[in-house]
mmCIF file of C-alpha atoms and ligand atoms in Angstrom:
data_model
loop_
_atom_site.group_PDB
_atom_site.id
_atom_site.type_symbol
_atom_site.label_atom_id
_atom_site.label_comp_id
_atom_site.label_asym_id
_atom_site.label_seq_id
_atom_site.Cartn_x
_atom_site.Cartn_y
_atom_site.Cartn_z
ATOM 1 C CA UNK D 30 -18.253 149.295 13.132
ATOM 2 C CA UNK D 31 -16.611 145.661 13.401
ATOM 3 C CA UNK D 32 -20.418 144.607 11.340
ATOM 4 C CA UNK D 33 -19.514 146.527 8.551
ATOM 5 C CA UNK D 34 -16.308 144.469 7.840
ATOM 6 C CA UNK D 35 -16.495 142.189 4.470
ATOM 7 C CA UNK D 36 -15.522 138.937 6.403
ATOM 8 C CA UNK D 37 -16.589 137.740 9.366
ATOM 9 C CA UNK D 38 -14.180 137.415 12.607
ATOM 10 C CA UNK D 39 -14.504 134.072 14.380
ATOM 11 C CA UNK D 40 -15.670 133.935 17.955
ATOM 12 C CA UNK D 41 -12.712 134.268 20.427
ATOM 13 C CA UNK D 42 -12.419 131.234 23.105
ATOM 14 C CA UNK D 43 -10.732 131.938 26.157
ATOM 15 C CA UNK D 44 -9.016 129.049 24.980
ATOM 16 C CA UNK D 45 -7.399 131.174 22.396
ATOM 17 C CA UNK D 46 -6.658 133.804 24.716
ATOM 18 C CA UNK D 47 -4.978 131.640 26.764
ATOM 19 C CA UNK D 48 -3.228 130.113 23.549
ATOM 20 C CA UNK D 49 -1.654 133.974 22.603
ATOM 21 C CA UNK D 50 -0.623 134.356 25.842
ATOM 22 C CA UNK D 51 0.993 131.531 26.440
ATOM 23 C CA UNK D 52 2.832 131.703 23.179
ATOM 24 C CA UNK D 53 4.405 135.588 23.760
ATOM 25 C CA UNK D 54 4.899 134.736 26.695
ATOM 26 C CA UNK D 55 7.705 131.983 25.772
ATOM 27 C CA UNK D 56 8.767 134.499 22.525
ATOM 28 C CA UNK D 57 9.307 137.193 25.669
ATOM 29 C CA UNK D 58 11.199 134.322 27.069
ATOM 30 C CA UNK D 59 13.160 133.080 24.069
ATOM 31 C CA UNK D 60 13.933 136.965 23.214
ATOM 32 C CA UNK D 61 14.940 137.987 27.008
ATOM 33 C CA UNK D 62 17.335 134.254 26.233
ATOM 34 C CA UNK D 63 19.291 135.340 23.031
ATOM 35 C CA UNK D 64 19.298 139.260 23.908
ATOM 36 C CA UNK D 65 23.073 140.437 23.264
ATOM 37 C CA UNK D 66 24.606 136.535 22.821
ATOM 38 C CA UNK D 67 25.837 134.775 19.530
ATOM 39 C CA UNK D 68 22.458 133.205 19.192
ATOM 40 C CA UNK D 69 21.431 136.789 17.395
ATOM 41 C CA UNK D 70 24.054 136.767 15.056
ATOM 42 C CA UNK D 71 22.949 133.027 13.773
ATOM 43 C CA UNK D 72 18.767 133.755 14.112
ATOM 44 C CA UNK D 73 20.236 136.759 11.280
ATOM 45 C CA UNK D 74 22.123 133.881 9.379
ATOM 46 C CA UNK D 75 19.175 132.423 8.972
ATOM 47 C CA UNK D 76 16.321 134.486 8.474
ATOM 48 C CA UNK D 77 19.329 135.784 5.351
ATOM 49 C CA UNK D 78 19.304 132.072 4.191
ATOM 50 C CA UNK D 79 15.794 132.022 4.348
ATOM 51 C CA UNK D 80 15.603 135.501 2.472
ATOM 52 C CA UNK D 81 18.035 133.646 -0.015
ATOM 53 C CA UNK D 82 15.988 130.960 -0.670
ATOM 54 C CA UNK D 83 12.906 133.144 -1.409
ATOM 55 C CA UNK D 84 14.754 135.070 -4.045
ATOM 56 C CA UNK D 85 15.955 131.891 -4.946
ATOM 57 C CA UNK D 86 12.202 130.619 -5.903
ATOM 58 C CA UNK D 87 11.590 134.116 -7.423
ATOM 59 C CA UNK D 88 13.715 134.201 -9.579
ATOM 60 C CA UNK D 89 13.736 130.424 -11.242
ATOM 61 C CA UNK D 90 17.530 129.499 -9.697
ATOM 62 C CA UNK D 91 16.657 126.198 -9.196
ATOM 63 C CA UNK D 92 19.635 124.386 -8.429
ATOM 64 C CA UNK D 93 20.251 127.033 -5.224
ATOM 65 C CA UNK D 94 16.295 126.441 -4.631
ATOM 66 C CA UNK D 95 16.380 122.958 -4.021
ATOM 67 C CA UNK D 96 19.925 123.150 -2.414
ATOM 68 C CA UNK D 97 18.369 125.488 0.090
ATOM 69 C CA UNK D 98 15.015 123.974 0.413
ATOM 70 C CA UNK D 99 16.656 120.794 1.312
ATOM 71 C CA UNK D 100 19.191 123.019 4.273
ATOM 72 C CA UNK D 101 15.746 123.948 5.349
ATOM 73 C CA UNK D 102 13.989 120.873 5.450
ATOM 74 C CA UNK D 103 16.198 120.257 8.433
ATOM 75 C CA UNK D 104 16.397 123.474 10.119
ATOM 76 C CA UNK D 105 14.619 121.784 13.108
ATOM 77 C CA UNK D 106 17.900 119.898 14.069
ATOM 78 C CA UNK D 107 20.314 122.723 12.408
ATOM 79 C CA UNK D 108 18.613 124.835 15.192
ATOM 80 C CA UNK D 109 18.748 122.059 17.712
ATOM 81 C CA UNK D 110 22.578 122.029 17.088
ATOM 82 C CA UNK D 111 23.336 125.600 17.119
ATOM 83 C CA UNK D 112 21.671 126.233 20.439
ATOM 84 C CA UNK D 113 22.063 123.067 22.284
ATOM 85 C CA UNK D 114 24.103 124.998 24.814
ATOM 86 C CA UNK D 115 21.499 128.017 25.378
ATOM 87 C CA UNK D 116 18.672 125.375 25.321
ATOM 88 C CA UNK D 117 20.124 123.374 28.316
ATOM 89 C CA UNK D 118 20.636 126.700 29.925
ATOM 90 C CA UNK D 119 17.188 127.511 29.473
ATOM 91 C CA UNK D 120 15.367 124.159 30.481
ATOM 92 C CA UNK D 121 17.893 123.547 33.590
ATOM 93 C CA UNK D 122 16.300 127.610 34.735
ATOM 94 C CA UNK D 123 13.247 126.318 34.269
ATOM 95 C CA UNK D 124 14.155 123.071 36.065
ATOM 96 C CA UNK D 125 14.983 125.508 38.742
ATOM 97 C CA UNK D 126 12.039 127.226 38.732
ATOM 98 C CA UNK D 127 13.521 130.576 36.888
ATOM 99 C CA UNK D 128 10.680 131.903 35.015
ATOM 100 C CA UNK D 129 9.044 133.154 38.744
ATOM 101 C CA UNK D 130 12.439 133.481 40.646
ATOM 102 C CA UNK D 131 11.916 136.235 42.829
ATOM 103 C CA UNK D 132 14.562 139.018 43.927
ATOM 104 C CA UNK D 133 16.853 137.712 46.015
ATOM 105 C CA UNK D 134 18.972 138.725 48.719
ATOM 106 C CA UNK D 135 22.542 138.994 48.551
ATOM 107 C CA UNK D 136 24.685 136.610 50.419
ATOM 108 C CA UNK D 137 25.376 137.961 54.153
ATOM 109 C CA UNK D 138 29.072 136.746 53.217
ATOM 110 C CA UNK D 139 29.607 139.438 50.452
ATOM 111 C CA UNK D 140 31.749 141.984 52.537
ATOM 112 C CA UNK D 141 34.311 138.974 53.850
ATOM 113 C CA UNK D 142 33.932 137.182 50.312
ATOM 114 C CA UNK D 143 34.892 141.027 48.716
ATOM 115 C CA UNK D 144 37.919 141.476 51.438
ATOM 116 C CA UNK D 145 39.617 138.075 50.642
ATOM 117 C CA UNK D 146 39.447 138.462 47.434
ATOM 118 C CA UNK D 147 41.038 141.664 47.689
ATOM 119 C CA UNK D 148 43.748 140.397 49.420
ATOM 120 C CA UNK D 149 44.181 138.077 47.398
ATOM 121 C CA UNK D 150 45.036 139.872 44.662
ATOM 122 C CA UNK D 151 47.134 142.540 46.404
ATOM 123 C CA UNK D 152 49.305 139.224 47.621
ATOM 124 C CA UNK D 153 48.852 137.952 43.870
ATOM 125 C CA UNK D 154 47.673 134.690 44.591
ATOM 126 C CA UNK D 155 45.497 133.244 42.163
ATOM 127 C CA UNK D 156 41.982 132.416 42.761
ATOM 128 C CA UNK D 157 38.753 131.414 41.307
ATOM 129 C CA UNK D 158 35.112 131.610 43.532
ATOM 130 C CA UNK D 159 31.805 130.124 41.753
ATOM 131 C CA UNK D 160 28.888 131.294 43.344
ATOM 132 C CA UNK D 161 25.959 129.498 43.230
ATOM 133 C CA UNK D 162 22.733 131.135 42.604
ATOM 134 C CA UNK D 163 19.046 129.087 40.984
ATOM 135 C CA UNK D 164 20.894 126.566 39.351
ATOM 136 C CA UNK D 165 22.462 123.815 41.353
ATOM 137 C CA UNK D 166 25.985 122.506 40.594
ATOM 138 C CA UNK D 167 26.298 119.452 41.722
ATOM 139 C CA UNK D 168 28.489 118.374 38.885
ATOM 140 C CA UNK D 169 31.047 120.843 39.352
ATOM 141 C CA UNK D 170 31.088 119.461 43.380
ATOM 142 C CA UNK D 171 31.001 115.881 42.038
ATOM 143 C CA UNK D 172 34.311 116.893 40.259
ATOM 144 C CA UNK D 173 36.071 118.561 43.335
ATOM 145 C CA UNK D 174 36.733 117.833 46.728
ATOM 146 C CA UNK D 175 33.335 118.567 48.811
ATOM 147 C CA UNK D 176 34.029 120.554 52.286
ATOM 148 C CA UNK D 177 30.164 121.786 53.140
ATOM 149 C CA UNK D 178 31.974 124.252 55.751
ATOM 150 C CA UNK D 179 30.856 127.470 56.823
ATOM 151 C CA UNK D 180 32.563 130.666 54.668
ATOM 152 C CA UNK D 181 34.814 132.390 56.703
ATOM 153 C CA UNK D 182 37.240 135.217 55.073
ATOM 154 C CA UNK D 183 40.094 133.076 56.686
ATOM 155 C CA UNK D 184 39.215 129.485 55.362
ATOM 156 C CA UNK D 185 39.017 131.030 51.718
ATOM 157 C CA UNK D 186 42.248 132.671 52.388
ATOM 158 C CA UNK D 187 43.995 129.236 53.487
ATOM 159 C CA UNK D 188 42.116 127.130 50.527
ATOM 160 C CA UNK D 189 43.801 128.958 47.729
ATOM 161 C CA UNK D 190 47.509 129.222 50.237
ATOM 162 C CA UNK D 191 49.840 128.078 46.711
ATOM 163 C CA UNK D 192 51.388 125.482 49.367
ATOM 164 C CA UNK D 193 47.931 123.650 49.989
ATOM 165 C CA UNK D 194 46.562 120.696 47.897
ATOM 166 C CA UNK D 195 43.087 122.204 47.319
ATOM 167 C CA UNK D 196 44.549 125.715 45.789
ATOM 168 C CA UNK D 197 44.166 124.128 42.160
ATOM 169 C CA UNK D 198 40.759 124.737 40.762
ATOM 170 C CA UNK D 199 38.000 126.316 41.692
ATOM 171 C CA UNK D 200 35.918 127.057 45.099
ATOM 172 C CA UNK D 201 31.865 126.722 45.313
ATOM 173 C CA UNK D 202 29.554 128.591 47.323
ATOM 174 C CA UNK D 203 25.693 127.832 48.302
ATOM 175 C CA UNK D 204 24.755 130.100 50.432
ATOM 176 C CA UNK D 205 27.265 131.149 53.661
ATOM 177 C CA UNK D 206 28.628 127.221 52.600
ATOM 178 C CA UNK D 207 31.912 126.527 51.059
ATOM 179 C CA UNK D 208 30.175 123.205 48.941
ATOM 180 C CA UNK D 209 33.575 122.258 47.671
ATOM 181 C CA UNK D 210 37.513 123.083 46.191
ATOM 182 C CA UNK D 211 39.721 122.497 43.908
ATOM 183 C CA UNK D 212 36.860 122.007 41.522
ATOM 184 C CA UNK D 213 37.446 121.332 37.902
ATOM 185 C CA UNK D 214 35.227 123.640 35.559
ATOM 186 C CA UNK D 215 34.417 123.017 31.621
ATOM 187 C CA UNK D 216 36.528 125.894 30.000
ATOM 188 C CA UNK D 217 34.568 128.212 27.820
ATOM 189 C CA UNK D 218 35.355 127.505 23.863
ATOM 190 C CA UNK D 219 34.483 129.741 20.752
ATOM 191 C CA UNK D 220 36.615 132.375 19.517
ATOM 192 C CA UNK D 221 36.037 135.399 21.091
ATOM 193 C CA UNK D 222 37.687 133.597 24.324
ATOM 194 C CA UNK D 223 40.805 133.351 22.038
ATOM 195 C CA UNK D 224 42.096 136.127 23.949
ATOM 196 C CA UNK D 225 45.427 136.829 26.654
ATOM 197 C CA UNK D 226 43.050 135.046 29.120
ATOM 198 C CA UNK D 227 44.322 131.766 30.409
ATOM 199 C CA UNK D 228 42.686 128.937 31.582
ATOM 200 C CA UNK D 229 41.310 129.977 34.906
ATOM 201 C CA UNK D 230 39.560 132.888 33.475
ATOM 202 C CA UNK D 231 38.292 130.827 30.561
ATOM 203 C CA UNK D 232 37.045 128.191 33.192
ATOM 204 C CA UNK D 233 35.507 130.770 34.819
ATOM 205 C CA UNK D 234 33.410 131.940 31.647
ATOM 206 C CA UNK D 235 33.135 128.953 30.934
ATOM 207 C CA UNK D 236 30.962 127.658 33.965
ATOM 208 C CA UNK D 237 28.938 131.113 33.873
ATOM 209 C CA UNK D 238 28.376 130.145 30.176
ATOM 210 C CA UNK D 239 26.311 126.595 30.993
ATOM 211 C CA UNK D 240 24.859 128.307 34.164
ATOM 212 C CA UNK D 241 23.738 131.279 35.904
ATOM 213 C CA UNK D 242 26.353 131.099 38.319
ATOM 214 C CA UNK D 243 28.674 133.971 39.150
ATOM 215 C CA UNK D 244 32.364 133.969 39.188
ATOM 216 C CA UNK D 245 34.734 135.467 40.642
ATOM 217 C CA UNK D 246 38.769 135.591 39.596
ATOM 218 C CA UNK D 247 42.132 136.664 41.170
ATOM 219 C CA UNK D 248 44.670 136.872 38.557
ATOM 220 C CA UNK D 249 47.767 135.774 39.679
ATOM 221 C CA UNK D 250 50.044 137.062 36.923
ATOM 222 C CA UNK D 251 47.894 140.843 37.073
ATOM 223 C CA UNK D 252 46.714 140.821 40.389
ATOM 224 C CA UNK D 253 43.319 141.984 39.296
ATOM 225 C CA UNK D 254 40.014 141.056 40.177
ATOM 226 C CA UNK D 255 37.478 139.947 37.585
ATOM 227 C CA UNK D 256 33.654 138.614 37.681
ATOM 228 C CA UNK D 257 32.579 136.264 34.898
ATOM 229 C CA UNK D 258 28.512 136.297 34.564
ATOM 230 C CA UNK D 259 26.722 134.651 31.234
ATOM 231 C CA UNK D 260 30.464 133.646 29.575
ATOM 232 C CA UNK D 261 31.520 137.279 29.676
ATOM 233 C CA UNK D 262 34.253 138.717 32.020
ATOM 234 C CA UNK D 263 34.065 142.598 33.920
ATOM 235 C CA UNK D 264 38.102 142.943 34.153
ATOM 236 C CA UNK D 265 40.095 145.581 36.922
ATOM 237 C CA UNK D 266 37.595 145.382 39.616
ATOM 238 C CA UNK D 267 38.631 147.403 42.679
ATOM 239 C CA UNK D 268 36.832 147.052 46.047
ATOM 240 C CA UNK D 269 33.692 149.052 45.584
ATOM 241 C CA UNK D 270 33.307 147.765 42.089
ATOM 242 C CA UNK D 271 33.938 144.419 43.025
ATOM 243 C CA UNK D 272 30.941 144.974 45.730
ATOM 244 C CA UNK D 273 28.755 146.921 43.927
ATOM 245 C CA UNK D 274 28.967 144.458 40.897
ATOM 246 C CA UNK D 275 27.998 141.413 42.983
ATOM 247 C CA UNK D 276 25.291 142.823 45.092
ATOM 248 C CA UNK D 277 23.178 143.919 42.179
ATOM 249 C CA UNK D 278 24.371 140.002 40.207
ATOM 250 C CA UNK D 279 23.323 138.424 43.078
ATOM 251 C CA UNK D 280 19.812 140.325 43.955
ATOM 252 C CA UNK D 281 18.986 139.784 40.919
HETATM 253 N N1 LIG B 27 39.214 123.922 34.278
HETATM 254 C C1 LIG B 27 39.603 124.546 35.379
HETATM 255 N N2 LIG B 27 38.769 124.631 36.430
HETATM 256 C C2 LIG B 27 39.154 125.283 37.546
HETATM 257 N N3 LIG B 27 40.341 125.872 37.700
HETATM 258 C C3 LIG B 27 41.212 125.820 36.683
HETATM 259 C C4 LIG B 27 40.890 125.161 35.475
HETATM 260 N N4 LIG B 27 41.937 125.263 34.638
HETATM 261 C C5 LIG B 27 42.883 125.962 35.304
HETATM 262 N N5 LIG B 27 42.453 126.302 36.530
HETATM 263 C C6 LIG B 27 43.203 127.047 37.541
HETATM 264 O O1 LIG B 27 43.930 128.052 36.887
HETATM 265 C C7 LIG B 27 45.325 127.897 37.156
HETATM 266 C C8 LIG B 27 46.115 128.224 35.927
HETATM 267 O O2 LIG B 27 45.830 129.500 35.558
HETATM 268 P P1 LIG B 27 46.426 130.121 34.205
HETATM 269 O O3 LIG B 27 47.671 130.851 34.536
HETATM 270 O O4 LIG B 27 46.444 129.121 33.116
HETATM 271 O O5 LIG B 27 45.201 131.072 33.874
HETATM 272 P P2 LIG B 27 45.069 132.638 33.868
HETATM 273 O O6 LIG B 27 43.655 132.868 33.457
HETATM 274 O O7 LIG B 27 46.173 133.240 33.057
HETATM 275 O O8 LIG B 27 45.207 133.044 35.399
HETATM 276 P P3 LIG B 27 46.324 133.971 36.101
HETATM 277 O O9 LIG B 27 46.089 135.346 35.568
HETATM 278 O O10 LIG B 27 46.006 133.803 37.543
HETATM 279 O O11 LIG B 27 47.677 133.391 35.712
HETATM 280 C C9 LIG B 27 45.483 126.469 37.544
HETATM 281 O O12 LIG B 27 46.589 126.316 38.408
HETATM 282 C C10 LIG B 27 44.190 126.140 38.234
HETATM 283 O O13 LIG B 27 44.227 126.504 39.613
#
């Protein structure tokens, strides 16, 4: 049948093969990235500029033409800008060897980690937990007070005591390893995090928004329980919740 065809197909290489693949594979990638974040909203902006700019050439509107066609000519760094944050995200995962991370186990710590936090919040003392997962923090450590001391439900409890220096700021895990406290995190910016939240729910997104981390917030004005995972927040969490929403974060 294909010799019946008016052209003739070129020979395929298993170079080429290997070419195709390789490129869905990072479009998979770069979709799998930008699923359900702003970067959809802006890849619409600009396939509508680029729309634009064809019915621009179309129709003889040449001012708007060339106006576009010069936007365009630097889309390369236009893009570059946009997603500078979700491209550092994406080389540090593959820095950490994300694209074949394999299903991990949650931390052994979980049920003590779930019952301070708990208390926490029925005593109404504020608190904010980063758990580490691929991607190393060493910057946040670098900017708190390093401990490297075995997680125990009690040593969380007396870190975030309101009469203790190391309260302020955040607390790291690495595996059954409180890394460091009082921790200062970058605070998440952009306008949907103009909300009621203050700043230790915002610093919370905001570290889960430049890494795969997972955090985890008592609010001391609500005394409620929140995670923060990719910049977004999961708000009233009670025990089971709180449990159920880590252990399936974290095995992931
Ligand atoms: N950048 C930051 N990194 C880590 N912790 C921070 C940061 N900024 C503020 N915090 C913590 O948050 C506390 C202030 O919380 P604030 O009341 O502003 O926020 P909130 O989100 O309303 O929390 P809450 O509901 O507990 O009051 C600070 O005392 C400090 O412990």
């Amino acid at each position: 049948m294909l010799e019946n065809l008016p052209f003739e197909l070129p020979a395929l290489h298993w170079r080429d093969l290997l070419d195709i693949s390789l490129v869905a594979f990072v479009l998979y990638r770069l979709i799998l990235l930008v699923r359900g974040t702003r970067a959809v909203s802006v890849i619409f902006g600009l396939l509508l500029v680029l729309l634009i700019y064809y019915l621009a050439g179309e129709f003889g509107l040449y001012t708007l033409h060339w106006l576009l066609a010069n936007f365009l000519g630097s889309i390369f760094l236009v893009v570059i800008i946009l997603f500078q944050q979700d491209i550092r995200k994406a080389l540090a995962e593959m820095g950490t060897a994300g694209l074949w991370r394999r299903r991990s186990k949650p931390p052994e710590i979980l049920d003590e980690l779930v019952l301070a936090m708990m208390e926490m919040a029925r005593r109404r003392v504020g608190a904010l937990v980063v758990i580490e997962r691929q991607q190393q923090l060493g910057e946040v450590i670098a900017r708190g007070v390093t401990l490297n001391a075995v997680f125990s439900r009690d040593l969380l409890l007396t870190i975030f005591r309101p009469e203790t220096p190391l309260h302020d700021g955040a607390v790291l895990i690495r595996g059954q390893t409180i890394t460091a406290a009082a921790c200062i995190l970058p605070l998440a910016a952009g306008v949907e995090h103009k909300s009621d939240w203050g700043t230790r729910h915002r610093a919370a997104m905001g570290i889960t928004e430049e890494s795969d981390a997972v955090a985890i917030i008592v609010s001391e004005e609500r005394g409620s329980v929140s995670v923060a995972l990719g910049g977004k927040l999961t708000t009233a969490l009670d025990e089971v919740r709180l449990k159920r929403v880590l252990a399936s974060t974290l095995r992931r």
